[in-house]
Amino acid sequence: AMVATRASDERGTAQQVDVAVVGAGFAGLYLLHRLRKAGLSAVGLEEAGDVGGTWYWNRYPGARCDIQTIDYSYTFDPELETAWTWSEKYATQPEILRYLGFVADRYDLRGDIRFRTKVTEAKWDEKAERWQLTTDNGAPVSCRHYIMATGCLSAPKPPEIDGVKDFKGEVYFTGRWPHGGVNLAGKRVAVIGTGSSAIQSIPLIAEQAAHLTVFQRTPNFALPAHNGPAPSDRMSLLQADRPAYREQARQSMAGVPYPQQTVVSWQLSDAERRERFERAWAAGDLVHILTQLWADQAVDVDGNKIVQDLIREKIRAAVKDPETAAALTPHDHPFGAKRPCLDTNYYATYNRPNVTLVNLRQEPIKAITASGISTNGRSIDVDVIVFATGFDAMTGAIRAVHPITGRGGKSLTDVWAQGPQTYLGLTVEGFPNFFMITGPGSPSVLSNMAVSIEQHVDWVVDRLAALRDAGFTTIEPTETAQAGWNRHMADCSMVTLHRLANTWYTGANVPGKVQGLMPYTGGVGPYRSICDEVVSRGMLGFKLT
Ligand code: FAD
């Protein structure tokens, strides 16, 4: 009798919905909109105080998208597309956040979201065929389907350096930048890290600070953004035939409509290669330079090396001090095997008298002390330390909900002990009615994520509606399908150069993280075809009950 009473109490207090959506970023917002249109009841659960996800948290100076904003937008509603105009080729974080707020208002989504509410645990109840979610704020949630739209780059990596607590000055993380901004004028600032966020913020921090010391472990390839108005050639392509432009993006390799190159590097003369490269450099577009030079640049070591050398030449020309230029030049990975960065004055910033680069490969950090940072060689006193040390990418936010308990009491952490195992990057065997948006095993961070997010959300919501209409209550991938997907993932990654780089794509940036390439390298368009084929072949690889 006691047990029965407790169970009914729990049922009484839990919020009952068809679907729980964790996260209110690009993915969570679109999910809530689509679920409502499909007639499924849903609640959004979001740790932050408002919508925006990435664009809510990352408020550091210089934060911008680095896929052109006309491509990094929702495309599901043509009226939304014409109701919003971007002011720049690469919009700033405040503008993207305003856009996501505009979307939330336009489709009236905020009312369905519980903000400042973190999901802490999730458990599949086999009898009820429902997920029970525990939160740190308010009622638990009972849902038929549990969708993690928790983001690929949303769990900041904790600092690996001893002594942060001893430091008497100010400490900031680019991924958790204070809403009111930070006054760095006249201060001695340290930035630790030289990834995308650092490369965007360093030029602006250098303009404010009395002195800036940058601590670099691994240099990245950075390309000029040439920000400004959206380029007229891209705008005219979009405006000439918007639906065709969007469709081409969906079928493309990276989620941006560029044609496939067929000419390989050795078919071109030196002069022709240089001409293509200079055109790409002037375009200021990551996807252009990653895909439009020659067909072998991402799959062949020699074809890639030509690009690397041309970029290294640019770095040498931009940085006056040869020693600093050498330290800033990457030699440990093929171009594109690690996410390249877009910069605005990044390399030129090292020509300023108030900027110093510390090369941690030669001079590792020993500790953070009360007054600053000490390396093997010296102690550098600073007032402010900025950690631009990146994220526990792709799996960090998923694993932070702990435990996620599936069928038979199995925990996702255990199932993923040797690395993430998924079917299509969307689902996991043993975890019925559980979905991840842009999860490990999908193109995700190797794509324009706006396109990948819309594809995942459409696929998942369409499946949930079809399941309901056919009278099924559960969906789960088979073990065979999951093993097959992992095999296919491995095969695809062997034909790219990703295998030659240790990066956050492979988990190498987080100590103790299992190593393995997490995103699917087969391309956005081919991936979409596979997902569609799974459906047209009667939900191939899934078990429905
Ligand atoms: P997010 O925007 O990360 O949202 C996930 C949300 O889930 C967060 O708000 C988080 O608080 C919440 N959450 C997580 N766990 C829990 C929990 N347990 N309980 C409750 N809430 C939780 N991609 C591109 O394609 N182009 C770009 O130019 C680009 N620029 C970027 C720049 C920066 C600085 C960063 C960090 C990322 C960038 N990205 C870019 C990737 C970007 O993350 C995606 O494009 C997109 O914003 C992801 O949306 P999302 O909704 O999937 O996840």
Coordinates of C-alpha atoms and ligand atoms in Angstrom, one line a residue:
A1 CA 0.0 0.0 0.0
M2 CA 2.9 2.3 0.9
V3 CA 4.5 1.8 -2.5
A4 CA 1.3 2.4 -4.3
T5 CA 0.7 5.7 -2.5
R6 CA 4.2 6.9 -3.3
A7 CA 3.8 6.0 -6.9
S8 CA 0.6 7.9 -7.3
D9 CA 2.0 10.9 -5.5
E10 CA 4.8 11.0 -8.0
R11 CA 2.4 10.7 -10.8
G12 CA 0.4 13.5 -9.2
T13 CA 3.4 15.9 -9.0
A14 CA 5.2 15.1 -12.2
Q15 CA 4.5 17.3 -15.2
Q16 CA 2.9 14.9 -17.9
V17 CA 3.8 15.6 -21.5
D18 CA 4.2 13.6 -24.7
V19 CA 7.7 15.0 -25.3
A20 CA 10.3 16.6 -23.1
V21 CA 12.8 18.8 -25.0
V22 CA 16.0 19.6 -23.1
G23 CA 17.6 22.8 -24.3
A24 CA 16.2 26.0 -25.8
G25 CA 18.8 26.9 -28.5
F26 CA 18.5 26.7 -32.2
A27 CA 17.4 23.0 -31.9
G28 CA 15.1 23.2 -28.9
L29 CA 13.1 26.2 -30.3
Y30 CA 12.4 24.5 -33.6
L31 CA 11.5 21.3 -31.9
L32 CA 8.9 23.0 -29.7
H33 CA 7.4 24.6 -32.8
R34 CA 7.3 21.4 -34.8
L35 CA 5.9 19.3 -32.0
R36 CA 3.1 21.7 -31.4
K37 CA 2.2 21.7 -35.1
A38 CA 2.2 17.9 -35.0
G39 CA -0.2 17.9 -32.1
L40 CA 2.2 16.5 -29.5
S41 CA 2.3 18.2 -26.1
A42 CA 5.8 19.3 -25.1
V43 CA 7.8 21.1 -22.4
G44 CA 11.2 22.7 -22.9
L45 CA 13.6 22.5 -20.0
E46 CA 16.5 25.0 -20.1
E47 CA 19.2 25.7 -17.6
A48 CA 19.7 29.3 -18.9
G49 CA 17.5 32.2 -18.0
D50 CA 16.2 32.6 -21.6
V51 CA 16.3 31.1 -25.1
G52 CA 19.4 31.1 -27.3
G53 CA 21.7 28.3 -26.2
T54 CA 25.1 28.9 -27.6
W55 CA 24.1 32.5 -28.3
Y56 CA 22.8 33.0 -24.7
W57 CA 26.0 31.8 -23.1
N58 CA 28.9 33.0 -25.4
R59 CA 28.9 36.8 -24.8
Y60 CA 32.7 37.3 -25.1
P61 CA 34.0 40.3 -27.1
G62 CA 34.0 39.5 -30.8
A63 CA 31.6 36.5 -30.6
R64 CA 30.1 35.9 -34.0
C65 CA 29.0 33.0 -36.2
D66 CA 31.6 31.9 -38.8
I67 CA 29.2 30.4 -41.3
Q68 CA 27.7 33.3 -43.3
T69 CA 24.5 34.4 -41.5
I70 CA 22.3 34.1 -44.6
D71 CA 23.2 30.4 -44.4
Y72 CA 23.2 30.1 -40.6
S73 CA 19.4 30.7 -40.3
Y74 CA 16.2 28.8 -40.0
T75 CA 14.7 27.9 -43.4
F76 CA 11.5 26.1 -42.4
D77 CA 9.3 29.1 -42.9
P78 CA 9.7 31.4 -46.0
E79 CA 7.8 34.1 -44.1
L80 CA 10.2 34.0 -41.3
E81 CA 13.0 34.3 -43.8
T82 CA 11.6 37.5 -45.3
A83 CA 10.6 38.9 -41.8
W84 CA 14.2 39.1 -40.7
T85 CA 17.2 40.8 -42.3
W86 CA 20.7 40.3 -41.1
S87 CA 22.9 43.4 -40.9
E88 CA 26.2 41.7 -41.6
K89 CA 27.9 38.8 -43.4
Y90 CA 28.8 37.3 -40.0
A91 CA 26.3 38.5 -37.4
T92 CA 27.5 39.3 -33.8
Q93 CA 26.3 37.2 -30.8
P94 CA 23.8 40.0 -29.7
E95 CA 22.2 40.0 -33.2
I96 CA 21.9 36.2 -33.3
L97 CA 20.5 36.2 -29.8
R98 CA 17.9 38.8 -30.9
Y99 CA 17.0 36.6 -33.8
L100 CA 16.4 33.5 -31.7
G101 CA 14.3 35.7 -29.3
F102 CA 12.4 37.0 -32.3
V103 CA 11.7 33.4 -33.4
A104 CA 10.6 32.4 -29.9
D105 CA 8.1 35.3 -29.9
R106 CA 6.9 34.8 -33.4
Y107 CA 5.9 31.2 -32.7
D108 CA 5.0 31.9 -29.1
L109 CA 7.4 29.4 -27.6
R110 CA 8.6 30.9 -24.4
G111 CA 5.4 29.8 -22.5
D112 CA 6.3 26.2 -23.1
I113 CA 9.8 26.5 -21.7
R114 CA 10.8 26.1 -18.0
F115 CA 13.9 28.3 -17.7
R116 CA 16.6 28.0 -15.0
T117 CA 15.7 24.4 -14.9
K118 CA 18.4 21.8 -15.4
V119 CA 17.7 18.2 -16.1
T120 CA 19.8 16.1 -13.7
E121 CA 18.7 12.5 -14.3
A122 CA 16.6 10.5 -16.7
K123 CA 15.1 7.1 -16.2
W124 CA 13.2 4.9 -18.6
D125 CA 10.2 3.3 -16.8
E126 CA 9.6 0.0 -18.7
K127 CA 6.1 -0.6 -17.3
A128 CA 4.8 2.8 -18.1
E129 CA 6.9 3.1 -21.3
R130 CA 7.8 6.6 -20.2
W131 CA 10.8 8.6 -19.3
Q132 CA 11.0 10.2 -15.8
L133 CA 13.2 13.3 -15.8
T134 CA 14.5 14.8 -12.5
T135 CA 15.2 18.5 -12.5
D136 CA 17.0 20.9 -10.1
N137 CA 14.1 23.3 -10.1
G138 CA 10.4 22.4 -9.8
A139 CA 8.4 19.3 -10.7
P140 CA 9.9 16.2 -12.4
V141 CA 8.7 15.5 -15.9
S142 CA 7.1 12.3 -17.1
C143 CA 7.2 12.0 -20.9
R144 CA 6.8 9.4 -23.6
H145 CA 9.8 10.8 -25.6
Y146 CA 13.0 12.4 -24.3
I147 CA 14.8 14.6 -26.7
M148 CA 18.2 16.1 -25.9
A149 CA 18.7 19.3 -27.8
T150 CA 21.5 20.0 -25.4
G151 CA 24.1 21.3 -27.9
C152 CA 27.5 20.0 -29.1
L153 CA 29.5 22.9 -27.8
S154 CA 27.6 23.8 -24.6
A155 CA 29.5 22.0 -21.8
P156 CA 32.6 24.2 -21.1
K157 CA 35.7 22.2 -20.4
P158 CA 36.9 22.8 -16.8
P159 CA 40.5 24.2 -16.5
E160 CA 43.2 21.6 -16.3
I161 CA 45.6 23.9 -14.5
D162 CA 46.3 23.8 -10.7
G163 CA 45.8 26.8 -8.6
V164 CA 42.9 28.6 -10.3
K165 CA 41.3 29.0 -6.8
D166 CA 44.5 30.7 -5.5
F167 CA 44.4 33.4 -8.1
K168 CA 43.4 36.8 -6.5
G169 CA 42.3 38.5 -9.7
E170 CA 39.3 38.1 -12.0
V171 CA 38.6 34.9 -13.8
Y172 CA 36.3 34.5 -16.9
F173 CA 35.3 31.8 -19.3
T174 CA 34.4 32.8 -22.8
G175 CA 31.6 30.3 -22.8
R176 CA 30.1 31.8 -19.6
W177 CA 30.8 35.5 -20.2
P178 CA 29.0 37.9 -17.8
H179 CA 25.9 39.5 -19.2
G180 CA 27.0 43.0 -18.3
G181 CA 30.3 42.7 -20.1
V182 CA 33.8 43.1 -18.5
N183 CA 35.8 46.2 -18.2
L184 CA 39.4 45.3 -19.2
A185 CA 40.7 48.8 -19.7
G186 CA 44.1 49.3 -18.2
K187 CA 44.3 45.8 -17.0
R188 CA 46.9 43.1 -17.5
V189 CA 45.0 40.2 -19.1
A190 CA 45.9 36.6 -19.8
V191 CA 44.0 34.6 -22.4
I192 CA 44.5 30.8 -22.2
G193 CA 43.7 29.0 -25.5
T194 CA 43.8 29.8 -29.2
G195 CA 40.7 28.2 -30.5
S196 CA 37.8 29.9 -32.3
S197 CA 36.6 31.9 -29.2
A198 CA 40.1 33.1 -28.4
I199 CA 40.8 34.0 -32.0
Q200 CA 37.6 36.1 -32.1
S201 CA 38.2 37.8 -28.8
I202 CA 42.0 38.4 -28.7
P203 CA 42.0 41.4 -31.1
L204 CA 39.3 43.1 -29.1
I205 CA 40.8 42.3 -25.7
A206 CA 44.2 43.6 -27.0
E207 CA 42.6 47.0 -27.8
Q208 CA 41.3 47.4 -24.3
A209 CA 43.9 45.8 -22.1
A210 CA 47.1 47.5 -20.9
H211 CA 48.8 44.3 -21.8
L212 CA 47.6 40.9 -23.2
T213 CA 49.5 37.7 -22.8
V214 CA 48.2 34.8 -24.9
F215 CA 49.0 31.3 -23.8
Q216 CA 49.0 28.9 -26.7
R217 CA 49.2 25.1 -26.7
T218 CA 48.2 24.4 -30.3
P219 CA 48.1 26.9 -33.1
N220 CA 45.1 26.8 -35.4
F221 CA 44.7 27.8 -39.1
A222 CA 42.8 31.1 -39.1
L223 CA 41.4 32.8 -42.2
P224 CA 40.3 36.3 -42.7
A225 CA 36.5 36.9 -42.2
H226 CA 36.4 40.0 -44.4
N227 CA 33.2 40.9 -42.5
G228 CA 30.9 43.5 -43.8
P229 CA 27.6 43.4 -45.7
A230 CA 26.5 40.0 -47.0
P231 CA 28.5 39.5 -50.2
S232 CA 26.4 40.4 -53.3
D233 CA 27.3 37.2 -55.2
R234 CA 25.9 35.1 -52.4
M235 CA 22.9 37.3 -51.9
S236 CA 22.0 37.3 -55.5
L237 CA 22.2 33.5 -55.6
L238 CA 19.8 33.4 -52.6
Q239 CA 17.4 36.0 -53.9
A240 CA 17.3 34.6 -57.4
D241 CA 15.7 31.4 -56.2
R242 CA 15.4 31.0 -52.5
P243 CA 13.9 27.5 -52.4
A244 CA 16.5 26.2 -54.8
Y245 CA 19.3 27.7 -52.8
R246 CA 18.0 26.2 -49.6
E247 CA 17.6 22.8 -51.2
Q248 CA 21.1 22.9 -52.6
A249 CA 22.3 23.6 -49.0
R250 CA 20.4 20.5 -47.7
Q251 CA 22.0 18.3 -50.4
S252 CA 25.5 19.7 -50.0
M253 CA 28.4 18.2 -48.1
A254 CA 28.7 20.9 -45.4
G255 CA 25.3 22.5 -45.4
V256 CA 26.2 25.5 -47.5
P257 CA 25.4 25.6 -51.2
Y258 CA 28.7 25.2 -53.0
P259 CA 29.3 22.9 -56.0
Q260 CA 31.4 19.8 -55.6
Q261 CA 34.9 20.3 -57.0
T262 CA 36.1 17.7 -59.5
V263 CA 39.5 19.1 -60.5
V264 CA 42.3 17.6 -58.4
S265 CA 45.4 19.6 -57.3
W266 CA 47.9 18.0 -59.7
Q267 CA 45.7 18.9 -62.7
L268 CA 46.3 22.5 -61.9
S269 CA 49.5 24.6 -62.5
D270 CA 51.1 26.4 -59.6
A271 CA 49.7 29.6 -60.9
E272 CA 46.2 28.2 -61.2
R273 CA 46.3 26.9 -57.7
R274 CA 47.5 30.1 -56.3
E275 CA 44.8 32.0 -58.2
R276 CA 42.1 29.7 -56.7
F277 CA 43.6 30.1 -53.3
E278 CA 43.8 33.9 -53.4
R279 CA 40.2 34.0 -54.5
A280 CA 39.2 31.8 -51.6
W281 CA 41.3 33.9 -49.2
A282 CA 39.7 37.1 -50.4
A283 CA 36.2 35.5 -50.1
G284 CA 36.5 35.2 -46.4
D285 CA 34.4 32.1 -46.2
L286 CA 35.3 28.9 -44.3
V287 CA 33.2 26.6 -46.5
H288 CA 34.6 28.1 -49.7
I289 CA 38.2 27.5 -48.7
L290 CA 37.5 24.1 -47.2
T291 CA 35.7 22.8 -50.3
Q292 CA 36.3 24.9 -53.4
L293 CA 40.1 24.8 -54.0
W294 CA 40.5 21.3 -55.4
A295 CA 38.8 18.0 -55.0
D296 CA 41.6 16.2 -53.1
Q297 CA 42.2 18.8 -50.5
A298 CA 40.3 17.0 -47.7
V299 CA 41.2 13.5 -48.6
D300 CA 44.8 13.4 -49.9
V301 CA 47.8 14.4 -47.8
D302 CA 49.6 16.0 -50.8
G303 CA 46.6 17.9 -52.0
N304 CA 46.1 19.2 -48.4
K305 CA 49.7 20.1 -47.9
I306 CA 49.5 22.6 -50.8
V307 CA 46.8 24.5 -49.0
Q308 CA 48.6 24.3 -45.7
D309 CA 51.7 25.9 -47.2
L310 CA 49.8 28.7 -48.9
I311 CA 48.2 29.6 -45.5
R312 CA 51.5 29.4 -43.7
E313 CA 52.9 31.9 -46.2
K314 CA 50.0 34.3 -45.2
I315 CA 50.8 33.9 -41.5
R316 CA 54.5 34.7 -42.1
A317 CA 53.4 37.8 -44.1
A318 CA 51.0 39.0 -41.4
V319 CA 53.2 38.6 -38.3
K320 CA 56.3 40.8 -38.2
D321 CA 58.3 38.9 -35.5
P322 CA 59.5 35.7 -37.2
E323 CA 59.6 33.7 -33.9
T324 CA 56.0 34.7 -33.1
A325 CA 55.0 33.9 -36.6
A326 CA 56.6 30.4 -36.4
A327 CA 54.9 29.7 -33.1
L328 CA 51.5 30.7 -34.6
T329 CA 51.9 28.4 -37.5
P330 CA 50.3 25.0 -37.3
H331 CA 52.3 22.0 -38.3
D332 CA 50.5 19.2 -36.5
H333 CA 47.3 18.7 -38.4
P334 CA 46.0 18.8 -42.0
F335 CA 44.0 21.9 -42.9
G336 CA 40.4 21.2 -42.1
A337 CA 41.0 18.1 -39.9
K338 CA 40.6 20.5 -37.0
R339 CA 38.0 23.3 -37.1
P340 CA 39.7 26.2 -38.8
C341 CA 38.9 29.7 -37.4
L342 CA 37.7 32.9 -39.0
D343 CA 39.6 36.0 -37.8
T344 CA 39.3 39.7 -37.8
N345 CA 42.8 41.1 -37.3
Y346 CA 43.9 38.0 -35.3
Y347 CA 47.4 37.6 -36.7
A348 CA 48.0 41.4 -37.0
T349 CA 47.2 41.7 -33.2
Y350 CA 50.6 40.1 -32.5
N351 CA 52.3 43.1 -34.0
R352 CA 50.9 45.3 -31.2
P353 CA 53.5 46.3 -28.6
N354 CA 51.1 45.3 -25.8
V355 CA 50.6 41.7 -26.9
T356 CA 52.9 38.7 -26.0
L357 CA 52.5 35.1 -27.1
V358 CA 53.7 32.4 -24.8
N359 CA 54.3 29.1 -26.6
L360 CA 53.2 26.4 -24.1
R361 CA 54.9 23.7 -26.3
Q362 CA 58.2 25.2 -25.2
E363 CA 57.2 26.6 -21.9
P364 CA 54.3 24.8 -20.2
I365 CA 52.2 26.3 -17.5
K366 CA 53.4 25.1 -14.1
A367 CA 50.6 26.7 -12.0
I368 CA 48.3 29.6 -11.5
T369 CA 49.4 31.5 -8.4
A370 CA 47.8 34.3 -6.4
S371 CA 49.3 37.0 -8.8
G372 CA 49.3 35.3 -12.1
I373 CA 50.6 32.4 -14.2
S374 CA 54.0 30.7 -13.9
T375 CA 55.5 28.7 -16.6
N376 CA 58.7 26.7 -16.6
G377 CA 60.6 29.8 -17.5
R378 CA 58.9 32.8 -15.8
S379 CA 56.1 34.2 -13.7
I380 CA 53.7 36.6 -15.5
D381 CA 51.6 38.8 -13.2
V382 CA 48.1 39.5 -14.5
D383 CA 44.8 41.1 -13.2
V384 CA 42.5 39.0 -15.3
I385 CA 42.6 35.4 -16.6
V386 CA 40.3 34.5 -19.5
F387 CA 39.8 30.8 -20.2
A388 CA 39.1 30.2 -23.8
T389 CA 39.7 26.6 -23.4
G390 CA 36.8 25.2 -25.3
F391 CA 34.2 22.5 -24.7
D392 CA 33.7 18.9 -23.8
A393 CA 32.3 18.6 -27.3
M394 CA 29.4 16.5 -28.6
T395 CA 29.0 14.2 -25.6
G396 CA 29.7 16.6 -22.7
A397 CA 26.2 17.9 -22.2
I398 CA 24.6 14.5 -22.8
R399 CA 26.8 12.8 -20.3
A400 CA 26.3 15.6 -17.8
V401 CA 22.7 14.3 -17.3
H402 CA 23.7 11.4 -15.0
P403 CA 22.6 8.7 -15.0
I404 CA 20.5 8.3 -18.1
T405 CA 19.1 4.9 -17.4
G406 CA 17.6 2.9 -20.2
R407 CA 16.1 -0.6 -20.5
G408 CA 17.2 -3.2 -17.9
G409 CA 18.8 -0.5 -15.7
K410 CA 21.6 0.2 -18.2
S411 CA 23.3 3.5 -17.9
L412 CA 24.4 5.5 -20.9
T413 CA 27.7 6.2 -19.3
D414 CA 28.4 2.5 -19.2
V415 CA 27.1 1.8 -22.6
W416 CA 29.4 4.6 -23.9
A417 CA 32.4 3.7 -21.8
Q418 CA 34.4 3.0 -25.0
G419 CA 33.0 6.0 -26.8
P420 CA 29.6 7.0 -28.1
Q421 CA 27.6 4.3 -29.9
T422 CA 24.6 5.5 -31.8
Y423 CA 22.4 4.7 -34.7
L424 CA 22.4 7.6 -37.2
G425 CA 23.7 9.8 -34.4
L426 CA 20.1 10.1 -33.3
T427 CA 19.3 7.1 -31.1
V428 CA 20.9 4.5 -28.9
E429 CA 20.1 0.8 -28.6
G430 CA 18.7 0.1 -25.1
F431 CA 17.3 3.6 -24.8
P432 CA 13.8 3.6 -26.3
N433 CA 12.1 6.8 -27.2
F434 CA 15.4 8.7 -26.6
F435 CA 16.7 11.1 -29.3
M436 CA 19.7 13.4 -29.6
I437 CA 19.8 16.4 -32.0
T438 CA 23.1 16.6 -33.8
G439 CA 24.5 13.9 -31.6
P440 CA 27.8 12.0 -32.0
G441 CA 27.5 9.9 -35.2
S442 CA 25.7 12.7 -37.2
P443 CA 27.4 15.4 -39.4
S444 CA 26.8 17.9 -36.6
V445 CA 29.9 20.1 -36.0
L446 CA 31.3 19.3 -39.5
S447 CA 28.3 21.2 -41.0
N448 CA 26.4 24.4 -41.0
M449 CA 24.5 23.4 -37.9
A450 CA 21.3 25.3 -38.8
V451 CA 20.8 22.9 -41.7
S452 CA 21.7 19.8 -39.7
I453 CA 19.4 20.9 -36.8
E454 CA 16.4 21.4 -39.1
Q455 CA 17.0 18.0 -40.7
H456 CA 17.2 16.2 -37.4
V457 CA 14.2 18.0 -35.9
D458 CA 12.1 17.3 -39.0
W459 CA 13.1 13.6 -39.1
V460 CA 12.4 13.1 -35.3
V461 CA 9.1 14.9 -35.2
D462 CA 7.8 13.2 -38.4
R463 CA 8.7 9.8 -36.9
L464 CA 7.0 10.6 -33.6
A465 CA 3.8 11.7 -35.4
A466 CA 3.9 8.6 -37.6
L467 CA 4.5 6.3 -34.6
R468 CA 1.5 7.8 -32.8
D469 CA -0.7 7.5 -35.9
A470 CA 0.2 3.9 -36.4
G471 CA -0.5 3.1 -32.7
F472 CA 3.1 2.4 -31.6
T473 CA 4.4 3.6 -28.3
T474 CA 8.1 2.8 -28.5
I475 CA 11.0 3.1 -31.0
E476 CA 14.5 1.8 -30.5
P477 CA 17.4 0.9 -32.8
T478 CA 18.5 -2.7 -33.1
E479 CA 22.0 -3.7 -31.9
T480 CA 22.8 -4.8 -35.5
A481 CA 21.8 -1.4 -36.9
Q482 CA 23.9 0.4 -34.4
A483 CA 26.9 -1.8 -35.0
G484 CA 26.5 -1.2 -38.7
W485 CA 26.4 2.5 -38.3
N486 CA 29.5 2.5 -36.2
R487 CA 31.3 0.5 -38.9
H488 CA 30.1 2.9 -41.6
M489 CA 31.3 5.9 -39.4
A490 CA 34.7 4.3 -39.2
D491 CA 34.9 3.6 -43.0
C492 CA 33.9 7.1 -43.8
S493 CA 36.5 8.6 -41.5
M494 CA 39.2 6.5 -43.0
V495 CA 38.8 8.2 -46.4
T496 CA 39.2 11.7 -44.9
L497 CA 42.2 13.3 -43.2
H498 CA 40.5 13.5 -39.9
R499 CA 42.3 10.3 -38.8
L500 CA 45.5 12.4 -38.8
A501 CA 44.5 14.9 -36.2
N502 CA 43.9 14.9 -32.5
T503 CA 41.3 17.5 -31.9
W504 CA 38.0 18.2 -30.1
Y505 CA 36.3 16.3 -32.9
T506 CA 38.1 13.2 -31.5
G507 CA 37.9 14.1 -27.8
A508 CA 41.6 14.8 -27.6
N509 CA 41.1 18.1 -25.8
V510 CA 39.6 16.6 -22.7
P511 CA 41.9 14.6 -20.4
G512 CA 40.6 11.1 -20.0
K513 CA 38.0 11.3 -22.7
V514 CA 37.8 8.2 -25.0
Q515 CA 39.4 9.0 -28.3
G516 CA 37.6 8.6 -31.6
L517 CA 36.1 10.8 -34.3
M518 CA 32.6 11.8 -33.1
P519 CA 31.0 13.5 -36.1
Y520 CA 29.9 11.7 -39.2
T521 CA 32.2 12.6 -42.1
G522 CA 30.1 11.3 -45.0
G523 CA 28.5 14.7 -45.6
V524 CA 25.2 16.4 -45.0
G525 CA 23.4 15.5 -48.2
P526 CA 24.4 11.8 -48.2
Y527 CA 23.5 11.6 -44.5
R528 CA 20.1 13.0 -45.2
S529 CA 19.5 10.4 -48.0
I530 CA 20.4 7.6 -45.5
C531 CA 17.9 8.9 -42.9
D532 CA 15.3 9.2 -45.6
E533 CA 16.1 5.7 -46.8
V534 CA 15.7 4.3 -43.3
V535 CA 12.1 5.6 -43.4
S536 CA 11.2 4.5 -46.9
R537 CA 12.4 1.0 -46.1
G538 CA 10.0 0.6 -43.2
M539 CA 12.1 2.1 -40.4
L540 CA 15.1 -0.1 -41.3
G541 CA 17.2 -0.8 -38.2
F542 CA 14.5 0.2 -35.7
K543 CA 12.2 -1.9 -33.5
L544 CA 8.8 -0.5 -33.0
T545 CA 6.3 -1.8 -30.3
Ligands
FAD1 P1 22.9 25.0 -27.9 O1 22.7 26.3 -28.6 O2 24.2 24.7 -27.3 O3 21.7 24.9 -26.8 C1 21.7 23.8 -25.9 C2 21.0 24.3 -24.7 O4 20.8 23.2 -23.8 C3 21.8 25.3 -23.8 O5 21.2 26.5 -23.7 C4 22.0 24.6 -22.5 O6 21.9 25.5 -21.4 C5 20.9 23.6 -22.5 N1 21.2 22.4 -21.7 C6 22.2 21.6 -21.8 N2 22.1 20.6 -20.9 C7 21.0 20.9 -20.2 C8 20.4 20.2 -19.1 N3 20.9 19.1 -18.6 N4 19.3 20.7 -18.6 C9 18.7 21.9 -19.1 N5 19.3 22.5 -20.1 C10 20.4 22.0 -20.7 N6 27.6 26.5 -35.7 C11 27.5 26.8 -37.0 O7 26.9 26.1 -37.8 N7 27.9 28.0 -37.5 C12 28.6 28.9 -36.7 O8 29.0 29.9 -37.2 C13 28.7 28.6 -35.3 N8 29.4 29.5 -34.5 C14 29.5 29.1 -33.2 C15 30.2 30.0 -32.3 C16 30.4 29.7 -31.0 C17 31.1 30.7 -30.1 C18 29.9 28.4 -30.5 C19 30.1 28.0 -29.1 C20 29.3 27.6 -31.3 C21 29.1 27.9 -32.7 N9 28.4 27.0 -33.5 C22 28.2 27.4 -34.8 C23 27.8 25.8 -33.0 C24 26.5 26.1 -32.3 O9 26.6 25.5 -31.1 C25 25.3 25.6 -33.1 O10 25.3 26.2 -34.4 C26 23.9 25.8 -32.5 O11 23.8 27.1 -31.9 C27 23.6 24.7 -31.5 O12 22.2 24.8 -31.2 P2 21.6 23.7 -30.2 O13 20.2 24.2 -29.9 O14 21.8 22.4 -30.8 O15 22.5 23.8 -28.9

